[in-house]
PDB file of C-alpha atoms and ligand atoms in Angstrom:
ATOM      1  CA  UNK O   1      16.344  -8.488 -16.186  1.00  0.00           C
ATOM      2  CA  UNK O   2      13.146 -10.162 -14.340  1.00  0.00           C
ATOM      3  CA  UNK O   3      10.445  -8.194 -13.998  1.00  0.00           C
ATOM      4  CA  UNK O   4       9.527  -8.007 -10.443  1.00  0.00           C
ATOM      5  CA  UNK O   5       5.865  -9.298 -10.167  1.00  0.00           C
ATOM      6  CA  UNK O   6       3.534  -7.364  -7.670  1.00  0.00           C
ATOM      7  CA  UNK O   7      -0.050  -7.713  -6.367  1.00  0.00           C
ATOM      8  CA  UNK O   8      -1.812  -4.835  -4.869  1.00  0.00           C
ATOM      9  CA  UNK O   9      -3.864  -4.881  -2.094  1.00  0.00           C
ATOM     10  CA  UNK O  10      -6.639  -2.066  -2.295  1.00  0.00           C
ATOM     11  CA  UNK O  11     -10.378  -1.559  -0.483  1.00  0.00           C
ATOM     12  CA  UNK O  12     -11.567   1.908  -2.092  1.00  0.00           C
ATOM     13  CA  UNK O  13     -10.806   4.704  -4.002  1.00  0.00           C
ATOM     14  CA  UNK O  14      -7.123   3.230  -5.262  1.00  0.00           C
ATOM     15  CA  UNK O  15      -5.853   6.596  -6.697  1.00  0.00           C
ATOM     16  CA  UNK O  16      -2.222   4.756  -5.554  1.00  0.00           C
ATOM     17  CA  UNK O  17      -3.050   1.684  -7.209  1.00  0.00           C
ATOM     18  CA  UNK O  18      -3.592   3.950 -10.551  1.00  0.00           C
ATOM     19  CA  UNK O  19      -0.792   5.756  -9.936  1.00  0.00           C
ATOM     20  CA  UNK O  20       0.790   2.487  -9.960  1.00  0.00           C
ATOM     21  CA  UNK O  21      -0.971   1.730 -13.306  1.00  0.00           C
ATOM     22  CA  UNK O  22       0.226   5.109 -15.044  1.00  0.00           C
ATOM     23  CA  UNK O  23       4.004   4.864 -13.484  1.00  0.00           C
ATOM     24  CA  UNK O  24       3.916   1.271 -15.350  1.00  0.00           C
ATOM     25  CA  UNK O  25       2.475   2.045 -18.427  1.00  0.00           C
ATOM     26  CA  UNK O  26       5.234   5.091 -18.231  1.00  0.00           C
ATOM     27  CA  UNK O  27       8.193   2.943 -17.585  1.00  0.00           C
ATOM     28  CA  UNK O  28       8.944   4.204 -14.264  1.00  0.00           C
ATOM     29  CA  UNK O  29       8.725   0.987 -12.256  1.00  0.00           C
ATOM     30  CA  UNK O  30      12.154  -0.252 -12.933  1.00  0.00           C
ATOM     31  CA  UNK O  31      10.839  -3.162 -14.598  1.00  0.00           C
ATOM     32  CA  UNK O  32       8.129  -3.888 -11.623  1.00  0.00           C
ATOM     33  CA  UNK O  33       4.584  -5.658 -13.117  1.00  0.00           C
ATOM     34  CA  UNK O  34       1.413  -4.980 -11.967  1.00  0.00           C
ATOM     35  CA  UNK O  35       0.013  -9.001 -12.106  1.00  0.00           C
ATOM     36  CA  UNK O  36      -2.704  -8.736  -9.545  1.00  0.00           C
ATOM     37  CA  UNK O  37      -5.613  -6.599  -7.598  1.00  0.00           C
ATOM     38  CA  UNK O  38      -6.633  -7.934  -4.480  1.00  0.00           C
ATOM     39  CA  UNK O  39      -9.807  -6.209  -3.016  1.00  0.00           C
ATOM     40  CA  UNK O  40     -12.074  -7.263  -0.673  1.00  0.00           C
ATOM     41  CA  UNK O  41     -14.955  -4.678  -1.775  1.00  0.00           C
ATOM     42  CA  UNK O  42     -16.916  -5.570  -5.165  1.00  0.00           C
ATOM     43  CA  UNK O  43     -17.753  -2.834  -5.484  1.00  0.00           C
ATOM     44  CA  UNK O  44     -15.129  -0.618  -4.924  1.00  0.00           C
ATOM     45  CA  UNK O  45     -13.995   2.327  -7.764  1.00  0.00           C
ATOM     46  CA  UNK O  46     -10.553   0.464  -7.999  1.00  0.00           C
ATOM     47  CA  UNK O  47     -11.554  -2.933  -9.316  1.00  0.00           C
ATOM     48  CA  UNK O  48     -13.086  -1.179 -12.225  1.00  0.00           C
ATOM     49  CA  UNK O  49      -9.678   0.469 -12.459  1.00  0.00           C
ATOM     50  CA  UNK O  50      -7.684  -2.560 -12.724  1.00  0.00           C
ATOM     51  CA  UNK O  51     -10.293  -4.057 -15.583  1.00  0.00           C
ATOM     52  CA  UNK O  52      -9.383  -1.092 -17.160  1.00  0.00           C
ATOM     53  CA  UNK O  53      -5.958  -1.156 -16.812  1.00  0.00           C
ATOM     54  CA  UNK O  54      -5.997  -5.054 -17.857  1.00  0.00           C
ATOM     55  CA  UNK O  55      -4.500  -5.867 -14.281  1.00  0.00           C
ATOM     56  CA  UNK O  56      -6.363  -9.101 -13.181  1.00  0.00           C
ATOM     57  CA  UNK O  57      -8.099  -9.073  -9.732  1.00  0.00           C
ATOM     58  CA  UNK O  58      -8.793 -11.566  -6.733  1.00  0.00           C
ATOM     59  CA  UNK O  59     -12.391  -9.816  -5.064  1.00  0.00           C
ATOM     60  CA  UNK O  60     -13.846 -11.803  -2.309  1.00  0.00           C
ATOM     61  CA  UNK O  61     -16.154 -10.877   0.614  1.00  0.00           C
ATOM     62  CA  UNK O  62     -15.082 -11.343   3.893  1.00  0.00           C
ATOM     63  CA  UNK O  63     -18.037 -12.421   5.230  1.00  0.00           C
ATOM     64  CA  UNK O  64     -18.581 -15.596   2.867  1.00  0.00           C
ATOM     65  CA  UNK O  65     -15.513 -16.895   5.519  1.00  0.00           C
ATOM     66  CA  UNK O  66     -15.301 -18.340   8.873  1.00  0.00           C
ATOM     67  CA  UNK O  67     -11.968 -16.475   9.384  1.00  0.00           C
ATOM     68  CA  UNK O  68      -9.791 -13.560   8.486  1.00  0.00           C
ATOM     69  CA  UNK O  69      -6.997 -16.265   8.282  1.00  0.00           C
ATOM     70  CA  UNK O  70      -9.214 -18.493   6.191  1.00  0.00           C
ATOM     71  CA  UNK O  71      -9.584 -15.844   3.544  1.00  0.00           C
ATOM     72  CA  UNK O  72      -5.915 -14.859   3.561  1.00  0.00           C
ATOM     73  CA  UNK O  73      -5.012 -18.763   3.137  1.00  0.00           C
ATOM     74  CA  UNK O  74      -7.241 -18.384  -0.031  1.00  0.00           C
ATOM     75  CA  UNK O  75      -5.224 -15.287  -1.262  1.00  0.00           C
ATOM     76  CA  UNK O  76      -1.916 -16.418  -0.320  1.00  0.00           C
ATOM     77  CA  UNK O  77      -2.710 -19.586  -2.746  1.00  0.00           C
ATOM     78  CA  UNK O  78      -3.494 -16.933  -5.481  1.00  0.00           C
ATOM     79  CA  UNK O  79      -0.044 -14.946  -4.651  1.00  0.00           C
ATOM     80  CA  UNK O  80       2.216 -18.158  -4.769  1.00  0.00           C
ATOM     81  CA  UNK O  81      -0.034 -19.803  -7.797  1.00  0.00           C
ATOM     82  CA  UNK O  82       1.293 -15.993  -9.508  1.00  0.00           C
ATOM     83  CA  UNK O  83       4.479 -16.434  -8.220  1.00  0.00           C
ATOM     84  CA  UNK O  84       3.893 -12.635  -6.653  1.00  0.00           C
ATOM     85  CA  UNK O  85       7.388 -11.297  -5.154  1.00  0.00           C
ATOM     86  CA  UNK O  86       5.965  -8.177  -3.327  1.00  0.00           C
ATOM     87  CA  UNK O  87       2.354  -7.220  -2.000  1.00  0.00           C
ATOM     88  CA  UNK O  88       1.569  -3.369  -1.734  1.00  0.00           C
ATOM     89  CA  UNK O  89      -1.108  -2.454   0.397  1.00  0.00           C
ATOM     90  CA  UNK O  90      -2.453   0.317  -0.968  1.00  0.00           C
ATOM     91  CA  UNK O  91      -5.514   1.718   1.386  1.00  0.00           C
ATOM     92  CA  UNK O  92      -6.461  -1.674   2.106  1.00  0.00           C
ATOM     93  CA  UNK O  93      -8.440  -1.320   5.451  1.00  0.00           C
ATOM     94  CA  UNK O  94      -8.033  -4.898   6.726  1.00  0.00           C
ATOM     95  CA  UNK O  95      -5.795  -5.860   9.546  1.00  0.00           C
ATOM     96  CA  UNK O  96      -3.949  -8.618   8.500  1.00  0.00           C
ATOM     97  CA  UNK O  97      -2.823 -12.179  10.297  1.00  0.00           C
ATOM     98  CA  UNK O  98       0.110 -13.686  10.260  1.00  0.00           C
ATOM     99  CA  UNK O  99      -0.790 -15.930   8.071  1.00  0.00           C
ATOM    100  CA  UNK O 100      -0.037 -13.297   5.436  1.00  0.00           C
ATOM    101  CA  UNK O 101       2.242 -10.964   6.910  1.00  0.00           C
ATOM    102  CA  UNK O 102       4.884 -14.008   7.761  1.00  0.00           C
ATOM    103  CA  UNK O 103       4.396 -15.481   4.322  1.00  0.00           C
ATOM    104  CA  UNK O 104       5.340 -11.568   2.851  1.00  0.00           C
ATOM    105  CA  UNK O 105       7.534 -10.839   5.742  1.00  0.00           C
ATOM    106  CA  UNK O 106      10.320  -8.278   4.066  1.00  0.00           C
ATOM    107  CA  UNK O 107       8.202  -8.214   0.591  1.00  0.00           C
ATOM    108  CA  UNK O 108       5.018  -6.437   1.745  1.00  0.00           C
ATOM    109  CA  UNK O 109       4.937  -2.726   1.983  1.00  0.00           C
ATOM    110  CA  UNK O 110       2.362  -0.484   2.745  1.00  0.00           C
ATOM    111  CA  UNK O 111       1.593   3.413   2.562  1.00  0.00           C
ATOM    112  CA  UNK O 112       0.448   5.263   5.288  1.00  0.00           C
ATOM    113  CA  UNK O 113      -0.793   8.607   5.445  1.00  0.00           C
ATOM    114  CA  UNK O 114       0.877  10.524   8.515  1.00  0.00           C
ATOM    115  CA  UNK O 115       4.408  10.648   9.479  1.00  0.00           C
ATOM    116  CA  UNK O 116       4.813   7.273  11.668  1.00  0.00           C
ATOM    117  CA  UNK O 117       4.723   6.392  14.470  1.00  0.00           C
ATOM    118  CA  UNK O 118       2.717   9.441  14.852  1.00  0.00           C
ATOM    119  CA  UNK O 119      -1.083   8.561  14.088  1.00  0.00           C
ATOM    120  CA  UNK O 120      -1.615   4.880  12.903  1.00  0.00           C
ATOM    121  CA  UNK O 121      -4.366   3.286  12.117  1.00  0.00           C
ATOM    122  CA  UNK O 122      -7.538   4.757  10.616  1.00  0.00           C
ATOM    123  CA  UNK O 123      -8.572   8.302   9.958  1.00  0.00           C
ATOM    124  CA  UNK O 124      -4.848   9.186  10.223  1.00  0.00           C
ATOM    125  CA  UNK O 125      -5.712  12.689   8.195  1.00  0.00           C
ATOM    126  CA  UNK O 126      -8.224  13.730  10.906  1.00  0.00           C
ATOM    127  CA  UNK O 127      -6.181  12.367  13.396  1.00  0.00           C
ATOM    128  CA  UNK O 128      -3.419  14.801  12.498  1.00  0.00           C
ATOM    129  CA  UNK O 129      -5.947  17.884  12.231  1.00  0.00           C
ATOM    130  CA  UNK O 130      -7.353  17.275  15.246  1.00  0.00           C
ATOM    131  CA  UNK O 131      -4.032  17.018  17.434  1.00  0.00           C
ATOM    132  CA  UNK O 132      -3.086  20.433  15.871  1.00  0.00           C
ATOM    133  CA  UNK O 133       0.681  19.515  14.407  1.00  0.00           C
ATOM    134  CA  UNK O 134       2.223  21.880  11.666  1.00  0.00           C
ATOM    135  CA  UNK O 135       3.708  19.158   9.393  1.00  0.00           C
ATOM    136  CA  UNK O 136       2.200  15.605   8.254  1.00  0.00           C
ATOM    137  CA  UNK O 137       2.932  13.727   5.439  1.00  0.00           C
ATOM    138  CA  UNK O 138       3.219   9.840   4.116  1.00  0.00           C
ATOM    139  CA  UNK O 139       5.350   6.571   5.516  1.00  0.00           C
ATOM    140  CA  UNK O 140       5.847   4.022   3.011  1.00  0.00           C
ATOM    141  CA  UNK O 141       6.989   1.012   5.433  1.00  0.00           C
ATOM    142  CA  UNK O 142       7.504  -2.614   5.531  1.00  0.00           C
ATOM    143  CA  UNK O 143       4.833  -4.364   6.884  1.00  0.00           C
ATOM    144  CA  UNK O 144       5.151  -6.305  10.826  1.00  0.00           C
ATOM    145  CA  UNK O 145       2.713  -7.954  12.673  1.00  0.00           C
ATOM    146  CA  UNK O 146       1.737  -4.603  14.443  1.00  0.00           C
ATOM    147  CA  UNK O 147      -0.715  -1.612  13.686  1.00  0.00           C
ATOM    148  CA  UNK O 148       1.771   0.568  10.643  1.00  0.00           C
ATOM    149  CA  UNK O 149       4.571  -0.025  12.776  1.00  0.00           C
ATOM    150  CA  UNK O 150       7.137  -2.135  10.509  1.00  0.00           C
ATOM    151  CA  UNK O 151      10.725  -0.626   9.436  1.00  0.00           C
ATOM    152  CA  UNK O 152      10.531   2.704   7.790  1.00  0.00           C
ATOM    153  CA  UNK O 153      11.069   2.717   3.844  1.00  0.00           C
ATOM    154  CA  UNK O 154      10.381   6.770   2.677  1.00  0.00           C
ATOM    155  CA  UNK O 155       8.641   9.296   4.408  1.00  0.00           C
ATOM    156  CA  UNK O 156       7.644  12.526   3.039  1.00  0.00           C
ATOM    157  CA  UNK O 157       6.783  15.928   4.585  1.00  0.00           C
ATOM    158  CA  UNK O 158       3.297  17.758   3.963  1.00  0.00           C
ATOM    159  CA  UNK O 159       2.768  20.947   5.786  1.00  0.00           C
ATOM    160  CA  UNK O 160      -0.511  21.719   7.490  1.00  0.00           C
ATOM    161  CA  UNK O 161      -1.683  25.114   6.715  1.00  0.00           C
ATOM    162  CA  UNK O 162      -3.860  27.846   8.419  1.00  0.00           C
ATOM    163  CA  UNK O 163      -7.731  26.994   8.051  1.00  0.00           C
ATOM    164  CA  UNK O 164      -6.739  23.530   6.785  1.00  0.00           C
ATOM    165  CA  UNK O 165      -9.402  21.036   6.645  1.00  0.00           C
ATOM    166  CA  UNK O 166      -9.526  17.265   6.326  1.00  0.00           C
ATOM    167  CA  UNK O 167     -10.297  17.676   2.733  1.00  0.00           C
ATOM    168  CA  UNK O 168      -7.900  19.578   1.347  1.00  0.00           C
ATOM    169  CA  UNK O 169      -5.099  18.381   3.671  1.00  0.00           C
ATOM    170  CA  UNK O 170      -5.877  14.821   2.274  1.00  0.00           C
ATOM    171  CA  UNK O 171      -5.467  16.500  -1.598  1.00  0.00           C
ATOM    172  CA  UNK O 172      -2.143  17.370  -1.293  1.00  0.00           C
ATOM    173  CA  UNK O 173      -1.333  14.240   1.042  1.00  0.00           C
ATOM    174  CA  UNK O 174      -2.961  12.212  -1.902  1.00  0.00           C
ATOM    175  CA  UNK O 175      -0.828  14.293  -4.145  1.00  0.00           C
ATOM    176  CA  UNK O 176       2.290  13.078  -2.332  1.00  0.00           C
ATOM    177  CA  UNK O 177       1.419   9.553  -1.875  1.00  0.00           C
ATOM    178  CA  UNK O 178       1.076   9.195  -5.701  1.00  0.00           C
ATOM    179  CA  UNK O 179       4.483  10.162  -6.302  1.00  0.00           C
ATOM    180  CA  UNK O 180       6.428   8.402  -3.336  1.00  0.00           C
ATOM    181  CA  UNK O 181       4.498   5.060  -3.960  1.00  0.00           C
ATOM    182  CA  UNK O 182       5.600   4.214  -6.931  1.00  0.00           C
ATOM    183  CA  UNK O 183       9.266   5.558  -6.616  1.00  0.00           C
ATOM    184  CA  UNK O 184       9.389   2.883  -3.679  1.00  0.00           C
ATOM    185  CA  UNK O 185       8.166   0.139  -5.904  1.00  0.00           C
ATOM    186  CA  UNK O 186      10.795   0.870  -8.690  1.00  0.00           C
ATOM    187  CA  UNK O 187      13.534   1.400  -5.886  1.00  0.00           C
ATOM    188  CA  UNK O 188      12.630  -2.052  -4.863  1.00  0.00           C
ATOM    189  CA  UNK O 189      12.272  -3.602  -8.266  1.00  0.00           C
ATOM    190  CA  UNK O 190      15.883  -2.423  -8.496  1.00  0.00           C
ATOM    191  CA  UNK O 191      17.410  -3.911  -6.109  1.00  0.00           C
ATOM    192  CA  UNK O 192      18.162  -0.512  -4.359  1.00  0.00           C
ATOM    193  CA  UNK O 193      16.101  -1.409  -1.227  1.00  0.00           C
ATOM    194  CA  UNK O 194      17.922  -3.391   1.856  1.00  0.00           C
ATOM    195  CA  UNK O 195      16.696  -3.847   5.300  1.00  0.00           C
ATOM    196  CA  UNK O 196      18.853  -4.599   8.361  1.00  0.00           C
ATOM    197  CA  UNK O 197      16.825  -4.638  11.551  1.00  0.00           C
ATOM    198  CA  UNK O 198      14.467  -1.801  11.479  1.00  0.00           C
ATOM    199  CA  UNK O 199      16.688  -0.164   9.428  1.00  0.00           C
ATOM    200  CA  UNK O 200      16.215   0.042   5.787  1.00  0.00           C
ATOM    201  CA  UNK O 201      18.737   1.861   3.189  1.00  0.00           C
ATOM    202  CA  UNK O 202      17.106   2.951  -0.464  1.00  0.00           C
ATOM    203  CA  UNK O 203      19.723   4.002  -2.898  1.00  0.00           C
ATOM    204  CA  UNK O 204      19.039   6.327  -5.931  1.00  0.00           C
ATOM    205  CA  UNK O 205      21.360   6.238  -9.152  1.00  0.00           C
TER     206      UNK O 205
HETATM  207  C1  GAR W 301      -4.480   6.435   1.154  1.00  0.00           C
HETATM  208  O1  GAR W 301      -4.443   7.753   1.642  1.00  0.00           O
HETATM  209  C2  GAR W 301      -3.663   5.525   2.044  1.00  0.00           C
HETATM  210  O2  GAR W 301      -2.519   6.142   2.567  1.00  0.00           O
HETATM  211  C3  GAR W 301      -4.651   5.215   3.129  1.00  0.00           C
HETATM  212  O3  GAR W 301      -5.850   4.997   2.439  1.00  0.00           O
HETATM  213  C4  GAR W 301      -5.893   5.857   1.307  1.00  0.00           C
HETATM  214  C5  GAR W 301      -6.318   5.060   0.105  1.00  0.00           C
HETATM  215  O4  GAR W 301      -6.532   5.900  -0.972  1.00  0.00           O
HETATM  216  N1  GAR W 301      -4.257   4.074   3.884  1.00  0.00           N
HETATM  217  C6  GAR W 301      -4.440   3.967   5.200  1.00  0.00           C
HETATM  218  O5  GAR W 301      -4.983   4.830   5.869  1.00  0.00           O
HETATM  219  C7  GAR W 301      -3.919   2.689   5.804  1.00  0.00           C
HETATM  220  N2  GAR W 301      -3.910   2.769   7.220  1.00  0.00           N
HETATM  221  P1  GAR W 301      -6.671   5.307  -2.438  1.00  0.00           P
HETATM  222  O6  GAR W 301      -7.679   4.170  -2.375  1.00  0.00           O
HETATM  223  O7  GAR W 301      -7.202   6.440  -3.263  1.00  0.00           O
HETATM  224  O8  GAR W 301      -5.321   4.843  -2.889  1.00  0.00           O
END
């Protein structure tokens, strides 16, 4: 069967993107490839993970352009040149235009770390803490042209304990994400994954 080709969209850290990488090397995508890293930090920890990894990378700055949408134009050329099926956004902390988002529409996902719609957008950990709810956890969702707010792929519960703080809530979030991320991906590389509406259906062998 194809392999379903995939570019990941990361800013930072990118412990999803490498758990990604391992889940790959492991044969537990369902055939999924890793072709490309898109990052928009030089510097970030993940680009050296992809060199690593051998997974090539697009880095640009976002301030060498007069636009966001001029940029994205520039990385949707890269997607199409790699004939990329589905972009993951993986902590990648730019909003994006539709100049991506309808060109992906229904093959862009991205994980989220709260239980949507509760707490999108940034600092969703602290947000959580600070509101004082019991349980959290991780969306994995399609991606729409609003703030974390497309159709609703996985979710996955995290408790939040007595004395909790933001650090070692985000461990076991972390924790979580690394496992739900890539069973989406190889859900989706299989054919498993339909969406009707806002409503999406993943079914497991
Ligand atoms: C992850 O927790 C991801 O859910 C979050 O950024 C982190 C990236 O970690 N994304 C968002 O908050 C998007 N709104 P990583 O770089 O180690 O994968």
């Amino acid at each position: 069967m194809a392999k379903l080709r995939v570019a990941v969209f990361a800013s930072g850290n990118g412990t999803n993107f490498q758990a990604l990488v391992d889940a790959a090397q492991q044969d537990r995508l369902d055939g999924a490839s890793l072709e490309l890293l898109v990052c928009d930090k030089a510097h970030a920890p993940v680009v050296e993970r992809a060199k690593k990894a051998g997974v090539d990378t697009f880095v640009f700055a976002p301030k060498e352009y007069d636009s966001r949408e001029a940029y994205e134009r520039e990385i949707l050329a890269e997607l199409q040149r790699r004939e990329i099926e589905l972009v993951v956004l993986a902590g990648y902390m730019r909003i994006l235009t539709p100049v991506m988002v309808d060109a992906y529409e229904g093959r862009m996902i991205n994980i989220h770390p709260s239980l949507l719609p509760a707490f999108p957008g940034i600092n969703a950990i602290r947000q959580a803490l600070d509101y004082g709810v019991k349980v959290t956890g991780v969306t994995v969702h399609y991606v729409d042209g609003g703030l974390d707010s497309g159709p609703i792929i996985a979710q996955r519960l995290v408790e939040v304990l007595d004395g909790e703080t933001e650090s070692t809530l985000a461990t076991r979030i972390h924790a979580v994400e690394q496992e739900v991320l890539p069973w989406v991906v190889g859900r989706i590389a299989a054919g498993s994954v339909s969406l009707d509406g806002r409503h999406v259906t993943v079914t497991t062998l």
